[in-house]
Amino acid sequence: MKRLLIPVDGSPRSLDAVRAAVHEGSGAIERIDLINVQPLLNQHIARWVPRAQRDAWRRERSDKALGFALKIVLMAGIRCETHAAAGAPAPVIAAAARRLRSHEIVLGSRRRSLLARLLSNSLSARLLAVAPIPLRVIPVFP
């Protein structure tokens, strides 16, 4: 049985990755971890915004992004946990994969050529470079 890590930002691409993962069924998946990574604020801005307010803002955005994905997983009858983090997405997701002992990262991506993905500095290209486990990219048609 596998443990999957799925980065979710609330976009249709990330929700398609969740749907593709749950399609395997509860017999093949032990647990799905959904993670939302929020950006860090610029240090000049962060200096004027209290930490509690920054944390509340990130928590609110994470809850909104994770909400529908969580419903999809729970409706499929698969055990699920949600995680919120802040920082650069690729290293944060790779660290979460190690910490959670995930077997695979499932990621939704628009269909683009390899050159377009590399030039756009896509999350899938960055994760391929740093992820300690296999990465499954679900192509999403526009």
Coordinates of C-alpha atoms in Angstrom, one line a residue:
M1 CA 0.0 0.0 0.0
K2 CA 1.3 3.4 -1.0
R3 CA 1.5 6.8 0.8
L4 CA 1.1 9.6 -1.7
L5 CA 1.9 13.3 -1.3
I6 CA -0.1 15.7 -3.4
P7 CA 0.8 19.4 -3.6
V8 CA -2.5 21.3 -3.8
D9 CA -3.0 25.0 -4.6
G10 CA -6.7 24.9 -5.3
S11 CA -6.2 25.1 -9.1
P12 CA -8.0 22.7 -11.5
R13 CA -4.6 21.1 -12.3
S14 CA -4.0 20.2 -8.6
L15 CA -7.6 18.9 -8.2
D16 CA -7.1 16.7 -11.3
A17 CA -4.0 15.2 -9.7
V18 CA -6.1 14.4 -6.6
R19 CA -8.8 12.8 -8.8
A20 CA -6.2 10.7 -10.6
A21 CA -4.7 9.5 -7.4
V22 CA -7.9 8.5 -5.7
H23 CA -8.9 6.7 -8.9
E24 CA -6.4 3.9 -7.8
G25 CA -8.8 3.2 -5.0
S26 CA -8.5 2.6 -1.2
G27 CA -7.1 -0.9 -1.8
A28 CA -3.9 0.5 -3.3
I29 CA -3.4 3.6 -1.2
E30 CA -2.8 3.6 2.5
R31 CA -2.8 7.4 3.0
I32 CA -2.8 10.6 1.0
D33 CA -1.1 13.7 2.3
L34 CA -2.3 16.9 0.8
I35 CA 0.2 19.8 1.2
N36 CA -0.3 23.5 0.4
V37 CA 2.8 25.7 0.3
Q38 CA 2.3 29.5 0.8
P39 CA 4.9 32.0 -0.2
L40 CA 7.1 33.9 2.3
L41 CA 6.6 37.6 2.4
N42 CA 9.3 40.0 1.4
Q43 CA 11.4 40.8 4.4
H44 CA 10.6 44.5 4.1
I45 CA 6.9 43.8 4.1
A46 CA 7.1 41.1 6.8
R47 CA 8.8 43.6 9.1
W48 CA 5.6 45.6 9.3
V49 CA 3.1 42.8 9.4
P50 CA 2.8 41.0 12.8
R51 CA 3.7 37.2 12.7
A52 CA 0.2 36.3 14.0
Q53 CA -1.4 38.2 11.1
R54 CA 0.9 36.6 8.5
D55 CA 0.2 33.1 10.0
A56 CA -3.5 33.7 9.9
W57 CA -3.4 34.9 6.3
R58 CA -1.4 31.8 5.3
R59 CA -3.7 29.5 7.2
E60 CA -6.8 31.0 5.6
R61 CA -5.3 30.6 2.1
S62 CA -4.2 27.0 2.8
D63 CA -7.6 26.0 4.2
K64 CA -9.3 27.4 1.1
A65 CA -6.9 25.6 -1.3
L66 CA -7.1 22.3 0.6
G67 CA -10.8 22.2 1.2
F68 CA -12.2 20.8 -2.0
A69 CA -9.2 18.4 -2.5
L70 CA -9.8 17.0 1.0
K71 CA -13.5 16.4 0.1
I72 CA -12.5 14.4 -3.0
V73 CA -10.2 12.1 -1.0
L74 CA -12.6 11.6 1.8
M75 CA -15.4 10.8 -0.6
A76 CA -13.2 8.1 -2.1
G77 CA -12.8 6.5 1.4
I78 CA -9.0 7.0 1.6
R79 CA -7.3 8.2 4.8
C80 CA -6.1 11.7 4.4
E81 CA -4.1 14.3 6.2
T82 CA -3.6 18.0 5.3
H83 CA -0.4 20.0 5.8
A84 CA 0.3 23.7 5.4
A85 CA 3.8 25.2 5.0
A86 CA 5.5 28.3 3.9
G87 CA 8.6 28.8 1.7
A88 CA 9.9 27.8 -1.7
P89 CA 7.6 25.1 -3.0
A90 CA 10.0 22.5 -4.4
P91 CA 12.3 22.2 -1.3
V92 CA 9.4 22.3 1.1
I93 CA 7.5 19.6 -0.8
A94 CA 10.7 17.4 -1.0
A95 CA 11.3 17.8 2.7
A96 CA 7.7 16.9 3.5
A97 CA 8.0 13.8 1.3
R98 CA 11.0 12.7 3.4
R99 CA 9.3 13.5 6.7
L100 CA 6.0 11.8 5.9
R101 CA 7.8 8.8 4.4
S102 CA 5.8 9.2 1.2
H103 CA 6.3 6.7 -1.6
E104 CA 5.3 9.0 -4.5
I105 CA 4.5 12.7 -5.2
V106 CA 1.5 13.2 -7.6
L107 CA 1.4 16.5 -9.4
G108 CA -0.9 18.0 -11.9
S109 CA 0.6 19.9 -14.9
R110 CA -0.5 21.6 -18.0
R111 CA 0.6 19.9 -21.2
R112 CA 3.6 21.8 -22.5
S113 CA 6.8 20.8 -24.3
L114 CA 9.9 19.9 -22.3
L115 CA 11.5 23.2 -23.3
A116 CA 8.5 25.2 -22.3
R117 CA 8.5 23.5 -18.9
L118 CA 12.2 24.2 -18.3
L119 CA 12.0 27.8 -19.4
S120 CA 9.0 28.5 -17.3
N121 CA 10.8 27.1 -14.2
S122 CA 7.8 24.8 -13.5
L123 CA 7.2 23.1 -10.2
S124 CA 7.5 19.7 -11.9
A125 CA 10.9 20.5 -13.3
R126 CA 12.1 21.8 -9.9
L127 CA 10.7 18.8 -8.0
L128 CA 12.4 16.4 -10.5
A129 CA 15.7 17.9 -9.4
V130 CA 15.2 17.7 -5.6
A131 CA 12.6 15.1 -4.8
P132 CA 13.9 12.0 -3.0
I133 CA 11.0 9.8 -4.3
P134 CA 9.3 9.2 -7.7
L135 CA 7.2 12.0 -9.2
R136 CA 4.1 11.2 -11.1
V137 CA 3.0 14.1 -13.3
I138 CA -0.7 14.1 -14.4
P139 CA -1.1 16.0 -17.7
V140 CA -4.1 18.2 -17.7
F141 CA -5.6 19.4 -20.9
P142 CA -6.5 23.1 -21.1

